[in-house]
Amino acid sequence: MGWSRAPLALFLPGVVFWLLFANVGSLKGQLPADVDTLSDAALFDAACANCHGSDGRGLDRALLGFEEPLPDFTDCNFAARERSADWVAVAHGGGPARGFSRMMPAFGEALSKSQLQRVIAYVHSLCSEPAWPRGELNLPRPLLTEKAFPEDEWVVESDAAIEGDGSVSGAFVYERRFGRRAQLEVVIPYGWVEVPVAAAPNATKWVSGFGDVVLGAKYAVHHSFSAGRIFSLGGEVALPTGDESKGIGAAGTKLEGFMSFGQILPVGAFVQAQAGAEFPLYTGGENEGFGRIALGRTFTSGGFGRTWTPMVELQGKREIAGSVPIALDVVPQMQVSLSTRQHVLFNVGLLVPATETSGRSVRLMAYLLLDWFDGGFFEGW
Ligand code: HEC
């Protein structure tokens, strides 16, 4: 904090007032008594504008007496993706409630939850371009179903067979958003497989290698915050970078097209779905159709803290031309936020084959995810 600037700040009206707030932590007496008669904008002006500025862009640092940069609430690329509930938590508990600076004071004792929701709704109205999908539509990532929301994140995925011959695979997924609705993605998989040793009948050994690198793109063609709905189209190319002879990767290039859908339901519940088809470009590969649906509900500890999201997914796959019946998997799982900022998340679940079970084993699946737009991995804990 810039204490060396404190003498200067003494002469700037309003600043000492706010420094006191930040340090004493009680704002009650400083706000007008009749907060409920104020319009949302007037409430923002009374409680927040001394730092965030009446226009929401943040006052100049020279006027503030502290070094923390203030966010620009009119920047849709930043503001639209932030969930109201997270911002209410920041305004209620202060910056540290989400791993931010304590120069952002706590208003939990001065303003009720509904007053905070009003002021945050006003803050959200400062981004005036509705083409940016709202962060609420960024639903928790299931283990298999591709989300519809365009993301800035990286994910380390892993899964392991827990019966039969061993196989373990991992993948690094990097997703980057472009503009309002588009996202590009790269997936770099790595696999370990237990294979029989030709010379010794009952012996096995482990082989490993990179799998098929996937390049993908996704575009949110429709979203509506009021209807709680988002719909995207996407496509992927899987390149034959893996070693097929080891059982890691396919024999050639594979194309995939899909649509994904997310819908917010009441009481923190949601449903997400994805349907698509895979088209191998090499001989011997079969065109396959697939569908996935995930149902879940998020619980937030103490109303503002860590989130727990139990989900169950159902996945079905079938060759488009063949007569092989549909292979169904059921995937119960639990996602939990690890960081105070809620930008590092962990999910673990079990993929349980339900039909066509021969040769398909139960798999333990997990991922670790970083929403890197919200801060680095080591920030915000
Ligand atoms: C004493 C100055 C001050 C006041 C008053 C203040 N804020 Fe802040 N606020 C900050 C600072 C500084 C940050 C940046 C914290 C950081 O990035 O570590 C911040 C950050 C935030 C954020 C987090 C944005 C993000 O990055 O996700 C929200 C939301 C917010 N303020 C809302 C409000 C609201 C609503 C009010 C009024 C009820 C308010 N603030 C009043 C100083 C203030």
Short mmCIF file of C-alpha atoms and ligand atoms in Angstrom, two decimals:
data_model
loop_
_atom_site.label_atom_id
_atom_site.label_comp_id
_atom_site.label_asym_id
_atom_site.label_seq_id
_atom_site.Cartn_x
_atom_site.Cartn_y
_atom_site.Cartn_z
CA MET A 1 0.00 0.00 0.00
CA GLY A 2 1.22 3.47 -0.79
CA TRP A 3 1.56 4.88 2.71
CA SER A 4 4.07 7.38 1.40
CA ARG A 5 1.18 8.94 -0.45
CA ALA A 6 -0.93 9.28 2.69
CA PRO A 7 0.00 12.93 3.42
CA LEU A 8 -1.09 13.90 -0.07
CA ALA A 9 -4.26 11.89 0.28
CA LEU A 10 -5.20 13.85 3.39
CA PHE A 11 -5.94 16.80 1.19
CA LEU A 12 -8.05 14.95 -1.28
CA PRO A 13 -11.67 14.96 -0.26
CA GLY A 14 -13.17 11.57 0.17
CA VAL A 15 -9.97 9.57 0.20
CA VAL A 16 -9.29 9.46 3.91
CA PHE A 17 -12.92 8.63 4.35
CA TRP A 18 -12.43 5.52 2.21
CA LEU A 19 -9.09 4.55 3.69
CA LEU A 20 -10.84 4.53 7.05
CA PHE A 21 -13.54 2.33 5.61
CA ALA A 22 -11.05 -0.12 4.22
CA ASN A 23 -9.27 -0.40 7.54
CA VAL A 24 -12.07 -0.19 10.07
CA GLY A 25 -14.31 -2.45 8.05
CA SER A 26 -17.58 -0.85 9.15
CA LEU A 27 -19.36 1.15 6.51
CA LYS A 28 -22.76 1.30 8.07
CA GLY A 29 -22.72 4.84 9.41
CA GLN A 30 -21.23 6.24 6.22
CA LEU A 31 -24.05 5.33 3.86
CA PRO A 32 -27.36 7.21 3.69
CA ALA A 33 -29.82 5.73 6.19
CA ASP A 34 -32.56 5.33 3.58
CA VAL A 35 -30.62 3.13 1.15
CA ASP A 36 -33.81 1.52 -0.12
CA THR A 37 -35.13 4.81 -1.46
CA LEU A 38 -32.03 5.23 -3.66
CA SER A 39 -32.05 4.13 -7.29
CA ASP A 40 -29.53 1.42 -8.17
CA ALA A 41 -27.26 4.02 -9.77
CA ALA A 42 -27.48 6.33 -6.74
CA LEU A 43 -26.66 3.40 -4.45
CA PHE A 44 -23.56 2.68 -6.57
CA ASP A 45 -22.64 6.36 -6.41
CA ALA A 46 -23.00 6.46 -2.64
CA ALA A 47 -21.21 3.21 -1.83
CA CYS A 48 -18.82 2.38 -4.65
CA ALA A 49 -18.05 5.40 -6.85
CA ASN A 50 -15.43 6.83 -4.47
CA CYS A 51 -13.10 4.14 -5.74
CA HIS A 52 -14.76 2.64 -8.82
CA GLY A 53 -15.79 6.03 -10.26
CA SER A 54 -19.33 7.03 -11.22
CA ASP A 55 -18.73 5.58 -14.67
CA GLY A 56 -17.39 2.29 -13.21
CA ARG A 57 -14.01 2.60 -14.90
CA GLY A 58 -12.13 3.09 -11.62
CA LEU A 59 -10.69 6.33 -10.28
CA ASP A 60 -7.19 7.36 -11.15
CA ARG A 61 -4.60 5.89 -8.80
CA ALA A 62 -3.32 9.35 -7.90
CA LEU A 63 -6.70 10.08 -6.34
CA LEU A 64 -6.96 6.85 -4.41
CA GLY A 65 -3.97 6.60 -2.09
CA PHE A 66 -3.42 2.90 -2.77
CA GLU A 67 -1.72 0.97 -5.55
CA GLU A 68 -4.21 -1.76 -6.46
CA PRO A 69 -5.51 -1.25 -9.97
CA LEU A 70 -9.28 -0.99 -10.16
CA PRO A 71 -11.28 -3.07 -12.60
CA ASP A 72 -13.06 -1.41 -15.53
CA PHE A 73 -16.69 -2.49 -15.19
CA THR A 74 -17.54 -1.10 -18.66
CA ASP A 75 -15.11 -3.58 -20.29
CA CYS A 76 -17.52 -6.29 -21.46
CA ASN A 77 -14.74 -8.79 -22.13
CA PHE A 78 -14.05 -8.73 -18.39
CA ALA A 79 -17.38 -7.81 -16.81
CA ALA A 80 -19.82 -9.99 -18.79
CA ARG A 81 -18.03 -13.21 -17.89
CA GLU A 82 -18.10 -12.53 -14.12
CA ARG A 83 -21.04 -14.12 -12.31
CA SER A 84 -23.25 -11.86 -10.21
CA ALA A 85 -23.02 -14.31 -7.30
CA ASP A 86 -19.21 -13.98 -7.26
CA TRP A 87 -19.41 -10.20 -7.32
CA VAL A 88 -22.03 -10.18 -4.56
CA ALA A 89 -19.62 -12.36 -2.53
CA VAL A 90 -16.81 -9.81 -3.11
CA ALA A 91 -19.05 -6.87 -2.15
CA HIS A 92 -20.38 -8.77 0.89
CA GLY A 93 -17.11 -10.14 2.27
CA GLY A 94 -14.58 -7.72 0.76
CA GLY A 95 -11.77 -8.47 -1.72
CA PRO A 96 -10.24 -11.31 0.36
CA ALA A 97 -13.55 -13.26 0.08
CA ARG A 98 -12.45 -14.08 -3.48
CA GLY A 99 -8.70 -13.78 -3.08
CA PHE A 100 -8.58 -10.08 -4.07
CA SER A 101 -7.04 -7.12 -2.27
CA ARG A 102 -8.37 -5.92 1.09
CA MET A 103 -8.56 -2.44 -0.41
CA MET A 104 -11.90 -3.67 -1.73
CA PRO A 105 -13.96 -3.26 1.49
CA ALA A 106 -16.66 -5.58 2.87
CA PHE A 107 -20.21 -4.22 2.70
CA GLY A 108 -21.85 -7.24 4.33
CA GLU A 109 -22.76 -5.31 7.49
CA ALA A 110 -23.80 -2.11 5.74
CA LEU A 111 -25.91 -3.53 2.92
CA SER A 112 -28.30 -6.48 2.84
CA LYS A 113 -27.91 -9.27 0.30
CA SER A 114 -30.77 -7.87 -1.81
CA GLN A 115 -29.23 -4.38 -1.75
CA LEU A 116 -25.92 -5.89 -2.85
CA GLN A 117 -27.70 -7.79 -5.63
CA ARG A 118 -29.24 -4.49 -6.80
CA VAL A 119 -25.92 -2.67 -6.87
CA ILE A 120 -24.21 -5.60 -8.65
CA ALA A 121 -27.01 -5.71 -11.24
CA TYR A 122 -26.25 -2.02 -11.82
CA VAL A 123 -22.52 -2.77 -12.12
CA HIS A 124 -23.36 -5.44 -14.73
CA SER A 125 -25.48 -2.93 -16.66
CA LEU A 126 -22.31 -0.85 -17.26
CA CYS A 127 -21.35 -3.33 -20.00
CA SER A 128 -23.85 -2.32 -22.62
CA GLU A 129 -23.20 -4.94 -25.31
CA PRO A 130 -25.57 -7.90 -24.92
CA ALA A 131 -23.66 -9.96 -27.50
CA TRP A 132 -21.24 -11.01 -24.74
CA PRO A 133 -22.57 -14.18 -23.08
CA ARG A 134 -22.96 -13.78 -19.31
CA GLY A 135 -20.74 -15.71 -16.90
CA GLU A 136 -23.81 -17.40 -15.38
CA LEU A 137 -24.04 -19.43 -18.61
CA ASN A 138 -20.55 -20.75 -17.94
CA LEU A 139 -21.83 -23.90 -16.23
CA PRO A 140 -19.57 -26.34 -14.34
CA ARG A 141 -17.48 -28.46 -16.72
CA PRO A 142 -18.57 -32.12 -16.79
CA LEU A 143 -15.95 -34.85 -17.35
CA LEU A 144 -17.16 -35.71 -20.88
CA THR A 145 -19.78 -33.27 -22.16
CA GLU A 146 -18.28 -30.30 -24.00
CA LYS A 147 -19.52 -27.02 -22.53
CA ALA A 148 -21.29 -24.51 -24.75
CA PHE A 149 -19.60 -21.46 -23.18
CA PRO A 150 -16.46 -20.07 -24.90
CA GLU A 151 -13.70 -20.39 -22.32
CA ASP A 152 -10.25 -19.19 -21.36
CA GLU A 153 -8.94 -22.13 -19.39
CA TRP A 154 -6.49 -24.97 -19.23
CA VAL A 155 -7.34 -28.40 -17.96
CA VAL A 156 -5.21 -31.39 -17.01
CA GLU A 157 -7.34 -34.49 -17.50
CA SER A 158 -6.52 -38.03 -16.48
CA ASP A 159 -8.24 -41.36 -16.45
CA ALA A 160 -7.27 -44.90 -15.51
CA ALA A 161 -8.86 -48.32 -15.95
CA ILE A 162 -9.59 -49.83 -12.56
CA GLU A 163 -10.18 -53.40 -13.77
CA GLY A 164 -8.69 -55.63 -16.47
CA ASP A 165 -5.42 -54.77 -18.24
CA GLY A 166 -4.10 -51.43 -17.20
CA SER A 167 -4.31 -48.22 -19.16
CA VAL A 168 -3.80 -44.71 -17.95
CA SER A 169 -4.19 -41.59 -20.01
CA GLY A 170 -3.74 -37.92 -19.45
CA ALA A 171 -4.29 -34.84 -21.57
CA PHE A 172 -3.42 -31.20 -21.43
CA VAL A 173 -6.25 -29.05 -22.79
CA TYR A 174 -5.73 -25.39 -23.63
CA GLU A 175 -8.77 -23.29 -24.49
CA ARG A 176 -8.69 -19.70 -25.59
CA ARG A 177 -11.54 -17.38 -26.30
CA PHE A 178 -11.59 -15.04 -29.30
CA GLY A 179 -13.97 -12.10 -29.16
CA ARG A 180 -17.47 -12.54 -27.83
CA ARG A 181 -18.43 -16.02 -28.86
CA ALA A 182 -15.56 -17.99 -30.40
CA GLN A 183 -13.06 -20.35 -28.80
CA LEU A 184 -10.11 -22.36 -30.09
CA GLU A 185 -8.76 -25.41 -28.34
CA VAL A 186 -5.72 -27.70 -28.43
CA VAL A 187 -5.63 -31.08 -26.70
CA ILE A 188 -2.31 -32.89 -26.19
CA PRO A 189 -2.90 -36.40 -24.84
CA TYR A 190 -0.42 -38.84 -23.34
CA GLY A 191 -1.10 -42.50 -22.64
CA TRP A 192 0.29 -45.55 -20.85
CA VAL A 193 -0.98 -49.01 -21.84
CA GLU A 194 -0.28 -52.45 -20.37
CA VAL A 195 0.37 -54.89 -23.23
CA PRO A 196 1.19 -58.63 -23.35
CA VAL A 197 4.83 -59.58 -23.94
CA ALA A 198 5.00 -61.73 -27.08
CA ALA A 199 7.82 -63.97 -25.83
CA ALA A 200 6.37 -64.67 -22.35
CA PRO A 201 2.74 -65.89 -22.36
CA ASN A 202 1.53 -64.48 -19.03
CA ALA A 203 3.77 -61.44 -18.77
CA THR A 204 2.76 -57.87 -19.55
CA LYS A 205 4.66 -54.62 -19.88
CA TRP A 206 3.75 -50.95 -20.00
CA VAL A 207 4.27 -48.81 -23.08
CA SER A 208 3.64 -45.09 -23.30
CA GLY A 209 3.53 -42.23 -25.77
CA PHE A 210 1.74 -39.17 -27.03
CA GLY A 211 -1.80 -39.68 -28.28
CA ASP A 212 -3.64 -37.97 -31.11
CA VAL A 213 -3.41 -34.19 -30.86
CA VAL A 214 -6.80 -32.53 -31.27
CA LEU A 215 -7.45 -29.03 -32.66
CA GLY A 216 -10.94 -27.68 -32.06
CA ALA A 217 -13.10 -24.61 -32.57
CA LYS A 218 -16.43 -23.63 -31.03
CA TYR A 219 -18.85 -20.76 -31.56
CA ALA A 220 -21.77 -19.72 -29.34
CA VAL A 221 -24.51 -19.20 -31.91
CA HIS A 222 -27.23 -18.38 -29.39
CA HIS A 223 -27.29 -17.30 -25.76
CA SER A 224 -29.87 -15.70 -23.53
CA PHE A 225 -29.17 -14.69 -19.94
CA SER A 226 -32.85 -14.20 -19.15
CA ALA A 227 -33.73 -17.67 -20.46
CA GLY A 228 -30.56 -19.14 -18.87
CA ARG A 229 -29.64 -20.82 -22.14
CA ILE A 230 -26.60 -21.14 -24.41
CA PHE A 231 -26.12 -23.10 -27.62
CA SER A 232 -22.87 -23.65 -29.56
CA LEU A 233 -21.61 -25.41 -32.65
CA GLY A 234 -18.13 -26.87 -32.83
CA GLY A 235 -15.73 -29.02 -34.76
CA GLU A 236 -12.49 -30.88 -34.10
CA VAL A 237 -9.69 -32.54 -36.04
CA ALA A 238 -7.79 -35.37 -34.35
CA LEU A 239 -4.37 -35.74 -35.98
CA PRO A 240 -2.71 -39.17 -36.01
CA THR A 241 0.23 -38.10 -33.83
CA GLY A 242 -0.19 -41.08 -31.49
CA ASP A 243 1.43 -44.50 -31.93
CA GLU A 244 -1.39 -46.74 -33.06
CA SER A 245 0.76 -49.89 -32.86
CA LYS A 246 1.01 -49.33 -29.10
CA GLY A 247 -2.74 -48.82 -28.84
CA ILE A 248 -2.36 -45.07 -28.24
CA GLY A 249 -4.22 -43.12 -30.90
CA ALA A 250 -6.00 -43.97 -34.14
CA ALA A 251 -4.68 -45.00 -37.57
CA GLY A 252 -5.40 -41.69 -39.26
CA THR A 253 -7.03 -38.29 -39.08
CA LYS A 254 -10.52 -38.05 -37.60
CA LEU A 255 -13.06 -35.23 -37.95
CA GLU A 256 -15.75 -34.45 -35.43
CA GLY A 257 -18.73 -32.09 -35.54
CA PHE A 258 -20.97 -31.36 -32.55
CA MET A 259 -23.50 -29.07 -30.98
CA SER A 260 -23.60 -28.30 -27.28
CA PHE A 261 -26.25 -26.81 -25.12
CA GLY A 262 -26.49 -25.52 -21.57
CA GLN A 263 -29.62 -24.62 -19.61
CA ILE A 264 -29.80 -23.15 -16.11
CA LEU A 265 -32.55 -24.74 -13.98
CA PRO A 266 -33.96 -23.44 -10.68
CA VAL A 267 -32.13 -23.82 -7.32
CA GLY A 268 -28.58 -23.94 -8.74
CA ALA A 269 -29.31 -26.93 -10.97
CA PHE A 270 -28.44 -27.19 -14.67
CA VAL A 271 -28.49 -29.51 -17.62
CA GLN A 272 -25.86 -29.64 -20.38
CA ALA A 273 -25.96 -31.75 -23.51
CA GLN A 274 -23.76 -32.47 -26.50
CA ALA A 275 -24.50 -34.44 -29.65
CA GLY A 276 -22.26 -35.07 -32.61
CA ALA A 277 -20.53 -37.49 -34.91
CA GLU A 278 -16.98 -38.63 -35.67
CA PHE A 279 -15.75 -39.31 -39.18
CA PRO A 280 -12.43 -41.17 -39.51
CA LEU A 281 -10.67 -40.33 -42.77
CA TYR A 282 -8.75 -43.63 -42.90
CA THR A 283 -9.90 -47.04 -44.10
CA GLY A 284 -11.19 -49.32 -41.39
CA GLY A 285 -12.52 -46.49 -39.22
CA GLU A 286 -16.27 -46.41 -38.64
CA ASN A 287 -18.38 -43.25 -38.54
CA GLU A 288 -19.76 -42.92 -35.03
CA GLY A 289 -22.53 -40.85 -33.53
CA PHE A 290 -22.51 -39.82 -29.87
CA GLY A 291 -24.70 -38.05 -27.35
CA ARG A 292 -23.93 -36.87 -23.82
CA ILE A 293 -26.10 -35.30 -21.18
CA ALA A 294 -25.04 -33.97 -17.78
CA LEU A 295 -27.35 -33.03 -14.94
CA GLY A 296 -25.98 -31.31 -11.85
CA ARG A 297 -26.52 -28.87 -9.05
CA THR A 298 -24.14 -26.46 -7.36
CA PHE A 299 -24.10 -26.01 -3.59
CA THR A 300 -22.18 -23.06 -2.14
CA SER A 301 -20.79 -23.40 1.42
CA GLY A 302 -22.18 -20.67 3.66
CA GLY A 303 -23.82 -18.93 0.70
CA PHE A 304 -20.58 -17.25 -0.48
CA GLY A 305 -17.78 -19.82 -0.21
CA ARG A 306 -16.52 -23.00 -1.84
CA THR A 307 -18.76 -24.61 -4.46
CA TRP A 308 -19.60 -28.32 -4.60
CA THR A 309 -21.23 -29.58 -7.78
CA PRO A 310 -22.38 -33.20 -7.93
CA MET A 311 -23.20 -34.21 -11.51
CA VAL A 312 -24.23 -37.33 -13.34
CA GLU A 313 -23.54 -37.81 -17.02
CA LEU A 314 -24.92 -40.31 -19.46
CA GLN A 315 -22.94 -41.01 -22.64
CA GLY A 316 -24.10 -43.06 -25.62
CA LYS A 317 -22.00 -44.01 -28.67
CA ARG A 318 -22.88 -46.03 -31.70
CA GLU A 319 -21.53 -46.77 -35.17
CA ILE A 320 -23.75 -44.94 -37.62
CA ALA A 321 -23.92 -47.70 -40.26
CA GLY A 322 -23.27 -50.87 -38.23
CA SER A 323 -25.73 -52.99 -36.31
CA VAL A 324 -23.80 -52.92 -33.02
CA PRO A 325 -26.13 -51.73 -30.24
CA ILE A 326 -25.51 -48.43 -28.51
CA ALA A 327 -22.75 -48.40 -25.86
CA LEU A 328 -23.92 -46.48 -22.80
CA ASP A 329 -21.82 -45.16 -19.94
CA VAL A 330 -22.97 -43.60 -16.68
CA VAL A 331 -20.55 -41.12 -15.07
CA PRO A 332 -21.30 -39.94 -11.52
CA GLN A 333 -18.85 -37.21 -10.46
CA MET A 334 -18.19 -34.34 -8.05
CA GLN A 335 -16.63 -31.01 -8.93
CA VAL A 336 -15.25 -28.79 -6.17
CA SER A 337 -13.59 -25.38 -6.25
CA LEU A 338 -10.15 -25.34 -4.63
CA SER A 339 -9.08 -21.68 -4.67
CA THR A 340 -10.76 -18.84 -2.78
CA ARG A 341 -11.20 -17.08 -6.12
CA GLN A 342 -13.07 -20.17 -7.39
CA HIS A 343 -10.88 -20.27 -10.50
CA VAL A 344 -9.09 -23.54 -9.76
CA LEU A 345 -11.46 -26.50 -9.85
CA PHE A 346 -11.14 -30.25 -9.41
CA ASN A 347 -13.51 -32.94 -10.62
CA VAL A 348 -13.40 -36.68 -9.99
CA GLY A 349 -15.80 -39.39 -11.12
CA LEU A 350 -16.25 -42.95 -12.33
CA LEU A 351 -17.10 -43.96 -15.88
CA VAL A 352 -19.24 -47.08 -15.57
CA PRO A 353 -20.11 -48.92 -18.82
CA ALA A 354 -23.81 -49.81 -18.68
CA THR A 355 -24.31 -51.69 -21.97
CA GLU A 356 -21.86 -53.44 -24.35
CA THR A 357 -19.65 -53.96 -21.33
CA SER A 358 -17.32 -56.61 -22.75
CA GLY A 359 -13.82 -55.21 -23.14
CA ARG A 360 -14.86 -51.90 -21.56
CA SER A 361 -13.76 -51.40 -17.99
CA VAL A 362 -14.79 -49.03 -15.24
CA ARG A 363 -12.53 -45.97 -15.36
CA LEU A 364 -11.58 -43.45 -12.72
CA MET A 365 -11.57 -39.97 -14.27
CA ALA A 366 -10.44 -36.61 -12.93
CA TYR A 367 -9.39 -33.16 -14.00
CA LEU A 368 -7.75 -30.06 -12.57
CA LEU A 369 -8.89 -26.84 -14.22
CA LEU A 370 -7.63 -23.25 -14.18
CA ASP A 371 -9.82 -20.39 -15.38
CA TRP A 372 -6.72 -18.39 -16.33
CA PHE A 373 -8.60 -15.19 -17.18
CA ASP A 374 -9.36 -14.82 -13.44
CA GLY A 375 -5.71 -15.08 -12.40
CA GLY A 376 -2.68 -17.38 -12.38
CA PHE A 377 -2.69 -20.77 -10.69
CA PHE A 378 -0.94 -19.44 -7.56
CA GLU A 379 -3.05 -16.28 -7.24
CA GLY A 380 -6.32 -15.95 -5.37
CA TRP A 381 -5.95 -18.75 -2.74
C1 HEC B 1 -12.12 1.76 -0.92
C2 HEC B 1 -12.24 1.61 -2.34
C3 HEC B 1 -13.36 0.73 -2.87
C4 HEC B 1 -14.71 0.86 -2.67
C5 HEC B 1 -15.44 1.90 -1.86
C6 HEC B 1 -15.33 -0.19 -3.42
N1 HEC B 1 -14.40 -0.94 -4.05
FE1 HEC B 1 -14.72 -2.57 -5.22
N2 HEC B 1 -12.73 -2.82 -5.47
C7 HEC B 1 -11.76 -1.98 -4.96
C8 HEC B 1 -10.46 -2.46 -5.38
C9 HEC B 1 -9.12 -1.85 -5.03
C10 HEC B 1 -10.68 -3.60 -6.16
C11 HEC B 1 -9.62 -4.50 -6.87
C12 HEC B 1 -9.17 -5.59 -5.97
C13 HEC B 1 -8.14 -6.50 -6.60
O1 HEC B 1 -8.09 -6.58 -7.84
O2 HEC B 1 -7.40 -7.16 -5.83
C14 HEC B 1 -12.12 -3.81 -6.18
C15 HEC B 1 -12.73 -4.87 -6.82
C16 HEC B 1 -14.10 -5.04 -6.88
C17 HEC B 1 -14.74 -6.16 -7.52
C18 HEC B 1 -14.05 -7.37 -8.09
C19 HEC B 1 -13.91 -7.34 -9.57
C20 HEC B 1 -13.21 -8.58 -10.11
O3 HEC B 1 -12.02 -8.47 -10.43
O4 HEC B 1 -13.85 -9.63 -10.25
C21 HEC B 1 -16.08 -5.96 -7.39
C22 HEC B 1 -17.18 -6.84 -7.92
C23 HEC B 1 -16.27 -4.72 -6.67
N3 HEC B 1 -15.05 -4.20 -6.38
C24 HEC B 1 -17.50 -4.22 -6.38
C25 HEC B 1 -17.68 -3.08 -5.56
C26 HEC B 1 -18.97 -2.60 -5.18
C27 HEC B 1 -20.30 -3.18 -5.64
C28 HEC B 1 -18.76 -1.52 -4.36
C29 HEC B 1 -19.81 -0.71 -3.66
C30 HEC B 1 -20.83 -1.43 -2.93
C31 HEC B 1 -17.33 -1.37 -4.23
N4 HEC B 1 -16.71 -2.33 -4.99
C32 HEC B 1 -16.69 -0.41 -3.48
C33 HEC B 1 -11.96 -0.88 -4.17
C34 HEC B 1 -13.17 -0.41 -3.74
#
